[in-house]
Amino acid sequence: MVQRSDEQHAEKMKKKQAAHDKIMAGKTIEKGLLIVHTGKGKGKTTAALGMVVRAIGHGKKVGVVQFVKGAMTTGEKVVFDAFPDNVEFKPMGEGFTWNTQDRARDIALAREAWEEVKRMVADPAYDMVLADELNIVLRYDYLPLDEVLDVLTARGEMKHVLVTGRNAPEALMEAADLVTEMTLVKHPFRSGVKAQAGIEF
Amino acid sequence: MVQRSDEQHAEKMKKKQAAHDKIMAGKTIEKGLLIVHTGKGKGKTTAALGMVVRAIGHGKKVGVVQFVKGAMTTGEKVVFDAFPDNVEFKPMGEGFTWNTQDRARDIALAREAWEEVKRMVADPAYDMVLADELNIVLRYDYLPLDEVLDVLTARGEMKHVLVTGRNAPEALMEAADLVTEMTLVKHPFRSGVKAQAGIEF
């Protein structure tokens, strides 16, 4: 990139800061957000997990419901266990859906997990609720989208809800305050690298 | 979406599982990955933080160096502090670079942070090293890209290194095993919502 003198640099940074300060001064609303992480890339669940960790660090109470990854061993559980007053973890799903091949059972499990989310969304004690891989369940029509939207949009004013999974329904993204798409640029699986502790699970 | 019978569903899921099993069987390599999170969307640092949490949960030792966010209060520090044997956290940067307007000072701070990363990358005791917002520092030419690439590509075979920040240099993405771009689809800042505990920090 172009080299600049120290004076030019200081001037540029000063302008940047002024612009930044002006933008931040206009941001005064505090409210619970509906956040969606979607896309084919990695980091959807992991970024939600990072938000859970931040919330824990601020002494908030978080409910975590995993819709389809319950059968996997996860490193995060150890960390959640260290903060039993802050995190309630419900690993409801039993492996990815294509492991079961039993639609009725999958639908029953999805319903069970969803009832947990509903309870946590309705209970003011929870500051944040993570519905992990809910998008997958919606994709397979295991839950009625209308019911999910009704519950999530009627949540308490200060409650944050995070929904992850590829193929987020359009209507959910419309209803959301923040949508991030994780895009895969390069993936080690392509070159034969297997899933590893601390990275994939 | 199209409604399918239970039999069709079971058949489809069976095929999916067979395809999935076949792919996974070919993945036998275990190696330390160079992972880059870039793009203008949210979740770059947060997803890296999620990986750190998973690694902690698996009893691994992780070094975390923050290049430009040291001045922010973060929820993750509370969580890191609960696992002092697993995490070494070095918040080296003092606020975003445009707060300082002093190029020489910024370069000195970047160098100081980078020396910590180098030490952790060289020390076999660390399983994972997170160089948070290193891309920003590279973008401003505060560190020589060649030196950074030399150190990161010469890391131990089993060491994971995570680099975050928008505008990742092309050469770094080329050298990486896994690159995820976080794309902003919808952001609450646009509608006047301020940064909130557990979400932004």
CSV table of C-alpha atoms in Angstrom, one decimal:
chain,number,residue,atom,x,y,z
A,1,MET,CA,0.0,0.0,0.0
A,2,VAL,CA,1.0,3.7,-0.4
A,3,GLN,CA,3.4,4.9,2.3
A,4,ARG,CA,2.3,8.1,4.1
A,5,SER,CA,4.2,10.6,6.2
A,6,ASP,CA,3.4,10.5,9.9
A,7,GLU,CA,1.6,13.9,9.6
A,8,GLN,CA,-0.6,12.5,6.8
A,9,HIS,CA,-1.3,9.4,8.9
A,10,ALA,CA,-2.2,11.4,12.0
A,11,GLU,CA,-4.6,13.6,9.9
A,12,LYS,CA,-6.2,10.5,8.3
A,13,MET,CA,-6.7,8.8,11.6
A,14,LYS,CA,-8.1,12.0,13.1
A,15,LYS,CA,-10.7,12.1,10.4
A,16,LYS,CA,-11.5,8.4,10.8
A,17,GLN,CA,-12.0,8.9,14.6
A,18,ALA,CA,-14.3,11.9,14.1
A,19,ALA,CA,-16.4,9.9,11.6
A,20,HIS,CA,-16.5,7.0,14.0
A,21,ASP,CA,-17.4,9.2,17.0
A,22,LYS,CA,-20.2,10.8,15.0
A,23,ILE,CA,-21.7,7.4,14.0
A,24,MET,CA,-21.5,6.1,17.6
A,25,ALA,CA,-23.1,9.2,19.1
A,26,GLY,CA,-26.2,8.4,17.0
A,27,LYS,CA,-26.5,4.9,18.5
A,28,THR,CA,-28.5,5.2,21.6
A,29,ILE,CA,-31.0,2.4,21.4
A,30,GLU,CA,-30.4,-0.7,23.6
A,31,LYS,CA,-32.6,-3.6,22.7
A,32,GLY,CA,-32.7,-7.4,22.5
A,33,LEU,CA,-31.6,-8.5,19.1
A,34,LEU,CA,-32.7,-11.4,16.9
A,35,ILE,CA,-29.4,-12.6,15.3
A,36,VAL,CA,-29.1,-15.1,12.5
A,37,HIS,CA,-25.8,-16.8,11.4
A,38,THR,CA,-26.2,-18.6,8.1
A,39,GLY,CA,-24.3,-19.5,5.0
A,40,LYS,CA,-22.2,-22.5,3.9
A,41,GLY,CA,-19.0,-21.3,5.7
A,42,LYS,CA,-17.8,-22.3,9.1
A,43,GLY,CA,-18.2,-20.3,12.2
A,44,LYS,CA,-22.0,-20.0,12.5
A,45,THR,CA,-22.3,-22.0,15.7
A,46,THR,CA,-18.8,-21.0,16.8
A,47,ALA,CA,-19.5,-17.3,16.6
A,48,ALA,CA,-22.8,-17.8,18.5
A,49,LEU,CA,-20.8,-19.7,21.1
A,50,GLY,CA,-18.4,-16.7,21.3
A,51,MET,CA,-21.4,-14.4,22.0
A,52,VAL,CA,-22.6,-16.8,24.7
A,53,VAL,CA,-19.1,-16.7,26.3
A,54,ARG,CA,-19.2,-12.9,26.3
A,55,ALA,CA,-22.7,-12.8,27.8
A,56,ILE,CA,-21.5,-15.2,30.5
A,57,GLY,CA,-18.6,-12.9,31.2
A,58,HIS,CA,-21.0,-10.1,31.8
A,59,GLY,CA,-22.9,-12.2,34.3
A,60,LYS,CA,-25.9,-12.7,32.0
A,61,LYS,CA,-28.0,-15.9,32.0
A,62,VAL,CA,-28.0,-17.8,28.7
A,63,GLY,CA,-30.0,-20.7,27.5
A,64,VAL,CA,-28.4,-22.9,24.8
A,65,VAL,CA,-30.5,-25.5,22.9
A,66,GLN,CA,-28.8,-27.6,20.3
A,67,PHE,CA,-31.2,-29.0,17.7
A,68,VAL,CA,-29.0,-31.4,15.7
A,69,LYS,CA,-25.6,-31.8,17.3
A,70,GLY,CA,-26.3,-33.4,20.6
A,71,ALA,CA,-24.5,-36.6,19.8
A,72,MET,CA,-21.2,-34.9,19.2
A,73,THR,CA,-18.7,-34.4,21.9
A,74,THR,CA,-18.1,-30.7,22.4
A,75,GLY,CA,-15.4,-28.8,24.1
A,76,GLU,CA,-17.8,-26.0,25.0
A,77,LYS,CA,-19.7,-28.2,27.5
A,78,VAL,CA,-16.6,-28.1,29.8
A,79,VAL,CA,-16.7,-24.3,29.7
A,80,PHE,CA,-20.4,-24.1,30.2
A,81,ASP,CA,-20.1,-26.4,33.2
A,82,ALA,CA,-17.7,-23.9,34.8
A,83,PHE,CA,-20.5,-21.4,34.9
A,84,PRO,CA,-23.6,-23.4,36.0
A,85,ASP,CA,-25.5,-20.3,37.2
A,86,ASN,CA,-25.1,-18.6,33.9
A,87,VAL,CA,-25.7,-21.3,31.3
A,88,GLU,CA,-28.4,-23.9,30.8
A,89,PHE,CA,-27.3,-26.3,28.1
A,90,LYS,CA,-29.9,-28.5,26.4
A,91,PRO,CA,-28.3,-30.8,23.8
A,92,MET,CA,-31.6,-32.1,22.4
A,93,GLY,CA,-30.6,-33.3,18.9
A,94,GLU,CA,-29.1,-36.8,18.5
A,95,GLY,CA,-26.6,-36.4,15.7
A,96,PHE,CA,-27.2,-34.8,12.4
A,97,THR,CA,-30.6,-35.6,11.0
A,98,TRP,CA,-29.3,-37.8,8.2
A,99,ASN,CA,-28.1,-40.2,10.9
A,100,THR,CA,-31.6,-41.2,12.0
A,101,GLN,CA,-33.6,-41.8,8.8
A,102,ASP,CA,-36.8,-41.6,10.9
A,103,ARG,CA,-38.8,-38.6,10.1
A,104,ALA,CA,-41.4,-39.0,12.9
A,105,ARG,CA,-38.7,-39.3,15.5
A,106,ASP,CA,-36.8,-36.3,14.1
A,107,ILE,CA,-39.9,-34.2,14.2
A,108,ALA,CA,-40.6,-35.3,17.8
A,109,LEU,CA,-37.0,-34.4,18.8
A,110,ALA,CA,-37.3,-31.0,17.0
A,111,ARG,CA,-40.5,-30.3,18.9
A,112,GLU,CA,-39.0,-31.2,22.2
A,113,ALA,CA,-36.0,-28.9,21.6
A,114,TRP,CA,-38.3,-26.1,20.4
A,115,GLU,CA,-40.4,-26.3,23.6
A,116,GLU,CA,-37.2,-25.6,25.5
A,117,VAL,CA,-36.5,-22.6,23.4
A,118,LYS,CA,-40.1,-21.3,23.9
A,119,ARG,CA,-39.8,-21.7,27.6
A,120,MET,CA,-36.4,-19.8,27.7
A,121,VAL,CA,-37.7,-17.1,25.4
A,122,ALA,CA,-40.8,-16.6,27.6
A,123,ASP,CA,-38.9,-16.6,30.9
A,124,PRO,CA,-37.5,-13.2,31.8
A,125,ALA,CA,-34.7,-14.9,33.7
A,126,TYR,CA,-32.8,-15.6,30.4
A,127,ASP,CA,-31.0,-12.7,28.8
A,128,MET,CA,-30.0,-14.6,25.8
A,129,VAL,CA,-31.2,-17.8,24.1
A,130,LEU,CA,-29.2,-19.7,21.4
A,131,ALA,CA,-31.2,-22.0,19.1
A,132,ASP,CA,-28.3,-23.8,17.5
A,133,GLU,CA,-29.0,-25.3,14.1
A,134,LEU,CA,-32.7,-24.4,14.2
A,135,ASN,CA,-32.4,-23.4,10.5
A,136,ILE,CA,-31.7,-27.0,9.6
A,137,VAL,CA,-34.9,-28.2,11.4
A,138,LEU,CA,-36.9,-25.5,9.6
A,139,ARG,CA,-35.3,-26.5,6.3
A,140,TYR,CA,-36.7,-30.0,6.7
A,141,ASP,CA,-40.2,-28.7,7.7
A,142,TYR,CA,-39.8,-30.3,11.1
A,143,LEU,CA,-41.4,-27.3,12.8
A,144,PRO,CA,-43.9,-24.8,11.4
A,145,LEU,CA,-42.1,-21.6,10.4
A,146,ASP,CA,-45.0,-19.4,11.4
A,147,GLU,CA,-45.0,-20.7,15.0
A,148,VAL,CA,-41.2,-20.1,15.2
A,149,LEU,CA,-41.5,-16.5,13.9
A,150,ASP,CA,-44.4,-15.7,16.2
A,151,VAL,CA,-42.5,-16.8,19.3
A,152,LEU,CA,-39.2,-15.1,18.3
A,153,THR,CA,-40.7,-11.8,17.3
A,154,ALA,CA,-42.9,-11.7,20.4
A,155,ARG,CA,-39.9,-12.1,22.7
A,156,GLY,CA,-39.2,-9.6,25.5
A,157,GLU,CA,-37.7,-6.2,24.6
A,158,MET,CA,-34.3,-6.9,26.1
A,159,LYS,CA,-33.9,-10.5,25.1
A,160,HIS,CA,-31.3,-11.6,22.6
A,161,VAL,CA,-32.0,-14.6,20.5
A,162,LEU,CA,-29.4,-16.3,18.3
A,163,VAL,CA,-30.4,-18.7,15.5
A,164,THR,CA,-27.8,-20.6,13.5
A,165,GLY,CA,-27.6,-23.0,10.6
A,166,ARG,CA,-27.3,-22.9,6.8
A,167,ASN,CA,-30.3,-22.1,4.6
A,168,ALA,CA,-32.0,-19.6,7.0
A,169,PRO,CA,-35.6,-19.0,5.8
A,170,GLU,CA,-36.1,-15.7,4.1
A,171,ALA,CA,-38.8,-14.7,6.5
A,172,LEU,CA,-36.5,-15.3,9.5
A,173,MET,CA,-33.8,-13.1,8.0
A,174,GLU,CA,-36.5,-10.4,7.3
A,175,ALA,CA,-37.5,-10.6,11.0
A,176,ALA,CA,-33.9,-10.5,12.2
A,177,ASP,CA,-32.0,-7.4,13.4
A,178,LEU,CA,-28.6,-8.8,12.5
A,179,VAL,CA,-27.8,-11.4,9.8
A,180,THR,CA,-24.3,-12.6,9.1
A,181,GLU,CA,-23.5,-15.0,6.2
A,182,MET,CA,-20.5,-17.1,6.7
A,183,THR,CA,-18.9,-17.8,3.3
A,184,LEU,CA,-16.5,-20.6,2.7
A,185,VAL,CA,-13.4,-19.4,0.9
A,186,LYS,CA,-11.1,-22.3,1.6
A,187,HIS,CA,-11.6,-25.5,3.6
A,188,PRO,CA,-9.1,-28.0,4.8
A,189,PHE,CA,-11.6,-30.9,4.4
A,190,ARG,CA,-11.0,-30.6,0.7
A,191,SER,CA,-7.4,-31.7,1.2
A,192,GLY,CA,-8.2,-34.7,3.4
A,193,VAL,CA,-7.8,-33.1,6.8
A,194,LYS,CA,-10.2,-34.6,9.4
A,195,ALA,CA,-12.3,-32.9,12.0
A,196,GLN,CA,-10.1,-32.0,15.0
A,197,ALA,CA,-10.7,-31.2,18.7
A,198,GLY,CA,-10.8,-27.4,19.3
A,199,ILE,CA,-11.5,-26.7,15.6
A,200,GLU,CA,-14.6,-28.6,14.5
A,201,PHE,CA,-16.0,-29.7,17.9
B,1,MET,CA,-40.7,-26.9,0.5
B,2,VAL,CA,-41.9,-30.1,-1.1
B,3,GLN,CA,-43.6,-32.6,1.2
B,4,ARG,CA,-42.2,-36.1,1.0
B,5,SER,CA,-43.5,-39.4,2.4
B,6,ASP,CA,-41.7,-41.0,5.3
B,7,GLU,CA,-40.3,-43.6,3.0
B,8,GLN,CA,-38.9,-41.1,0.5
B,9,HIS,CA,-37.5,-39.1,3.5
B,10,ALA,CA,-35.7,-42.2,4.9
B,11,GLU,CA,-34.3,-43.1,1.5
B,12,LYS,CA,-33.0,-39.5,1.0
B,13,MET,CA,-31.4,-39.4,4.4
B,14,LYS,CA,-29.8,-42.8,3.9
B,15,LYS,CA,-28.2,-41.6,0.7
B,16,LYS,CA,-27.0,-38.4,2.4
B,17,GLN,CA,-25.5,-40.4,5.2
B,18,ALA,CA,-23.7,-42.8,2.8
B,19,ALA,CA,-22.3,-39.8,1.0
B,20,HIS,CA,-21.3,-38.1,4.2
B,21,ASP,CA,-19.6,-41.3,5.5
B,22,LYS,CA,-17.7,-41.7,2.3
B,23,ILE,CA,-16.3,-38.2,2.5
B,24,MET,CA,-15.4,-38.5,6.2
B,25,ALA,CA,-13.6,-41.9,5.6
B,26,GLY,CA,-11.2,-40.1,3.2
B,27,LYS,CA,-10.3,-37.5,5.9
B,28,THR,CA,-7.4,-39.0,7.9
B,29,ILE,CA,-4.9,-36.2,8.2
B,30,GLU,CA,-4.6,-34.4,11.5
B,31,LYS,CA,-2.5,-31.2,11.4
B,32,GLY,CA,-2.3,-27.7,12.8
B,33,LEU,CA,-4.3,-25.3,10.7
B,34,LEU,CA,-3.7,-21.7,9.7
B,35,ILE,CA,-7.2,-20.2,9.9
B,36,VAL,CA,-8.3,-16.8,8.7
B,37,HIS,CA,-11.5,-15.0,9.5
B,38,THR,CA,-12.0,-12.0,7.3
B,39,GLY,CA,-14.8,-9.9,5.6
B,40,LYS,CA,-16.8,-6.9,6.7
B,41,GLY,CA,-19.4,-8.9,8.6
B,42,LYS,CA,-19.5,-9.6,12.3
B,43,GLY,CA,-18.3,-12.8,14.0
B,44,LYS,CA,-14.7,-12.8,13.0
B,45,THR,CA,-13.3,-12.4,16.5
B,46,THR,CA,-16.3,-14.1,18.1
B,47,ALA,CA,-16.0,-17.3,16.0
B,48,ALA,CA,-12.3,-17.4,16.9
B,49,LEU,CA,-13.2,-16.9,20.5
B,50,GLY,CA,-15.6,-19.9,20.1
B,51,MET,CA,-12.7,-22.0,18.9
B,52,VAL,CA,-10.6,-20.9,21.8
B,53,VAL,CA,-13.4,-22.0,24.1
B,54,ARG,CA,-13.6,-25.4,22.4
B,55,ALA,CA,-9.9,-25.9,22.7
B,56,ILE,CA,-10.0,-25.0,26.4
B,57,GLY,CA,-12.7,-27.5,26.8
B,58,HIS,CA,-10.5,-30.2,25.4
B,59,GLY,CA,-7.7,-29.2,27.9
B,60,LYS,CA,-5.5,-27.5,25.3
B,61,LYS,CA,-3.3,-24.5,25.9
B,62,VAL,CA,-4.2,-21.4,24.0
B,63,GLY,CA,-2.4,-18.1,23.6
B,64,VAL,CA,-4.6,-15.0,22.8
B,65,VAL,CA,-3.0,-11.8,21.6
B,66,GLN,CA,-5.3,-8.8,20.8
B,67,PHE,CA,-3.7,-6.4,18.5
B,68,VAL,CA,-6.1,-3.5,18.5
B,69,LYS,CA,-8.9,-4.0,21.0
B,70,GLY,CA,-7.1,-3.9,24.3
B,71,ALA,CA,-8.9,-0.8,25.5
B,72,MET,CA,-12.4,-2.4,25.3
B,73,THR,CA,-13.9,-4.2,28.2
B,74,THR,CA,-14.6,-7.8,27.1
B,75,GLY,CA,-16.8,-10.5,28.6
B,76,GLU,CA,-14.4,-13.2,27.4
B,77,LYS,CA,-11.7,-12.1,29.9
B,78,VAL,CA,-13.9,-13.4,32.8
B,79,VAL,CA,-14.2,-16.7,31.1
B,80,PHE,CA,-10.5,-16.9,30.3
B,81,ASP,CA,-9.7,-16.2,33.9
B,82,ALA,CA,-11.7,-19.3,35.0
B,83,PHE,CA,-9.1,-21.4,33.0
B,84,PRO,CA,-5.8,-19.8,34.0
B,85,ASP,CA,-3.8,-23.0,33.1
B,86,ASN,CA,-5.4,-23.1,29.6
B,87,VAL,CA,-5.4,-19.5,28.4
B,88,GLU,CA,-2.8,-16.8,28.3
B,89,PHE,CA,-4.4,-13.6,27.3
B,90,LYS,CA,-2.4,-10.6,26.1
B,91,PRO,CA,-4.5,-7.5,25.3
B,92,MET,CA,-1.7,-5.5,23.7
B,93,GLY,CA,-3.5,-3.0,21.6
B,94,GLU,CA,-4.9,0.2,23.2
B,95,GLY,CA,-8.1,0.8,21.4
B,96,PHE,CA,-8.7,1.0,17.7
B,97,THR,CA,-5.8,2.4,15.8
B,98,TRP,CA,-7.6,5.6,14.8
B,99,ASN,CA,-7.8,6.5,18.5
B,100,THR,CA,-4.1,7.1,18.8
B,101,GLN,CA,-3.1,9.2,15.7
B,102,ASP,CA,0.5,8.3,16.4
B,103,ARG,CA,2.0,6.1,13.8
B,104,ALA,CA,5.3,5.4,15.6
B,105,ARG,CA,3.5,4.4,18.8
B,106,ASP,CA,1.1,2.2,16.9
B,107,ILE,CA,3.9,0.4,15.1
B,108,ALA,CA,5.8,-0.1,18.4
B,109,LEU,CA,2.6,-1.6,20.0
B,110,ALA,CA,2.0,-3.8,17.0
B,111,ARG,CA,5.6,-5.0,17.2
B,112,GLU,CA,5.2,-5.8,20.9
B,113,ALA,CA,2.0,-7.8,20.3
B,114,TRP,CA,3.7,-9.6,17.4
B,115,GLU,CA,6.6,-10.6,19.5
B,116,GLU,CA,4.1,-12.3,21.9
B,117,VAL,CA,2.6,-14.2,18.9
B,118,LYS,CA,6.0,-15.3,17.7
B,119,ARG,CA,6.9,-16.5,21.2
B,120,MET,CA,3.7,-18.5,21.5
B,121,VAL,CA,4.0,-19.9,17.9
B,122,ALA,CA,7.6,-21.0,18.7
B,123,ASP,CA,6.7,-22.6,22.1
B,124,PRO,CA,5.4,-26.2,21.7
B,125,ALA,CA,3.5,-25.7,25.0
B,126,TYR,CA,0.8,-23.8,23.0
B,127,ASP,CA,-1.7,-25.9,21.0
B,128,MET,CA,-3.4,-22.8,19.5
B,129,VAL,CA,-2.6,-19.2,19.1
B,130,LEU,CA,-5.1,-16.5,18.3
B,131,ALA,CA,-3.7,-13.3,16.7
B,132,ASP,CA,-6.8,-11.2,17.0
B,133,GLU,CA,-7.1,-8.3,14.5
B,134,LEU,CA,-3.6,-8.9,13.1
B,135,ASN,CA,-5.1,-8.2,9.6
B,136,ILE,CA,-5.8,-4.6,10.6
B,137,VAL,CA,-2.2,-4.1,11.6
B,138,LEU,CA,-1.0,-5.7,8.3
B,139,ARG,CA,-3.4,-3.4,6.4
B,140,TYR,CA,-1.7,-0.4,7.9
B,141,ASP,CA,1.8,-1.8,7.2
B,142,TYR,CA,2.6,-1.7,10.9
B,143,LEU,CA,4.4,-5.1,10.5
B,144,PRO,CA,6.2,-6.6,7.5
B,145,LEU,CA,3.9,-9.1,5.8
B,146,ASP,CA,6.9,-11.3,4.8
B,147,GLU,CA,8.0,-11.7,8.4
B,148,VAL,CA,4.4,-12.6,9.5
B,149,LEU,CA,4.1,-15.2,6.7
B,150,ASP,CA,7.5,-16.7,7.5
B,151,VAL,CA,6.6,-17.2,11.2
B,152,LEU,CA,3.1,-18.5,10.6
B,153,THR,CA,4.0,-21.0,7.8
B,154,ALA,CA,7.0,-22.3,9.8
B,155,ARG,CA,4.9,-23.1,12.8
B,156,GLY,CA,4.9,-26.6,14.4
B,157,GLU,CA,3.0,-29.3,12.5
B,158,MET,CA,0.2,-29.6,15.1
B,159,LYS,CA,-0.1,-26.0,16.0
B,160,HIS,CA,-3.4,-24.1,15.1
B,161,VAL,CA,-3.1,-20.4,14.4
B,162,LEU,CA,-6.1,-18.2,14.0
B,163,VAL,CA,-5.9,-14.7,12.4
B,164,THR,CA,-8.8,-12.3,12.4
B,165,GLY,CA,-9.7,-8.9,10.9
B,166,ARG,CA,-11.1,-7.5,7.8
B,167,ASN,CA,-9.0,-7.0,4.6
B,168,ALA,CA,-6.8,-10.1,5.1
B,169,PRO,CA,-3.8,-9.9,2.7
B,170,GLU,CA,-4.1,-12.2,-0.3
B,171,ALA,CA,-0.8,-13.9,0.5
B,172,LEU,CA,-2.1,-14.8,4.0
B,173,MET,CA,-5.2,-16.3,2.6
B,174,GLU,CA,-3.1,-18.2,0.1
B,175,ALA,CA,-1.0,-19.6,2.9
B,176,ALA,CA,-4.1,-20.5,5.0
B,177,ASP,CA,-5.8,-23.9,5.3
B,178,LEU,CA,-9.2,-22.5,6.1
B,179,VAL,CA,-10.5,-19.0,5.2
B,180,THR,CA,-14.0,-17.9,6.1
B,181,GLU,CA,-15.4,-14.6,5.0
B,182,MET,CA,-18.1,-13.1,7.3
B,183,THR,CA,-20.5,-11.1,5.1
B,184,LEU,CA,-22.8,-8.5,6.5
B,185,VAL,CA,-26.3,-9.0,5.4
B,186,LYS,CA,-28.1,-6.9,8.0
B,187,HIS,CA,-26.8,-4.8,10.9
B,188,PRO,CA,-28.6,-3.2,13.8
B,189,PHE,CA,-26.1,-0.3,13.9
B,190,ARG,CA,-27.8,1.0,10.8
B,191,SER,CA,-31.0,1.5,12.8
B,192,GLY,CA,-29.4,3.3,15.7
B,193,VAL,CA,-28.8,0.4,18.1
B,194,LYS,CA,-25.7,0.8,20.2
B,195,ALA,CA,-23.0,-1.7,21.1
B,196,GLN,CA,-24.3,-4.0,23.9
B,197,ALA,CA,-22.7,-6.2,26.5
B,198,GLY,CA,-22.7,-9.9,25.3
B,199,ILE,CA,-23.1,-8.9,21.7
B,200,GLU,CA,-20.4,-6.5,20.6
B,201,PHE,CA,-18.0,-6.9,23.6
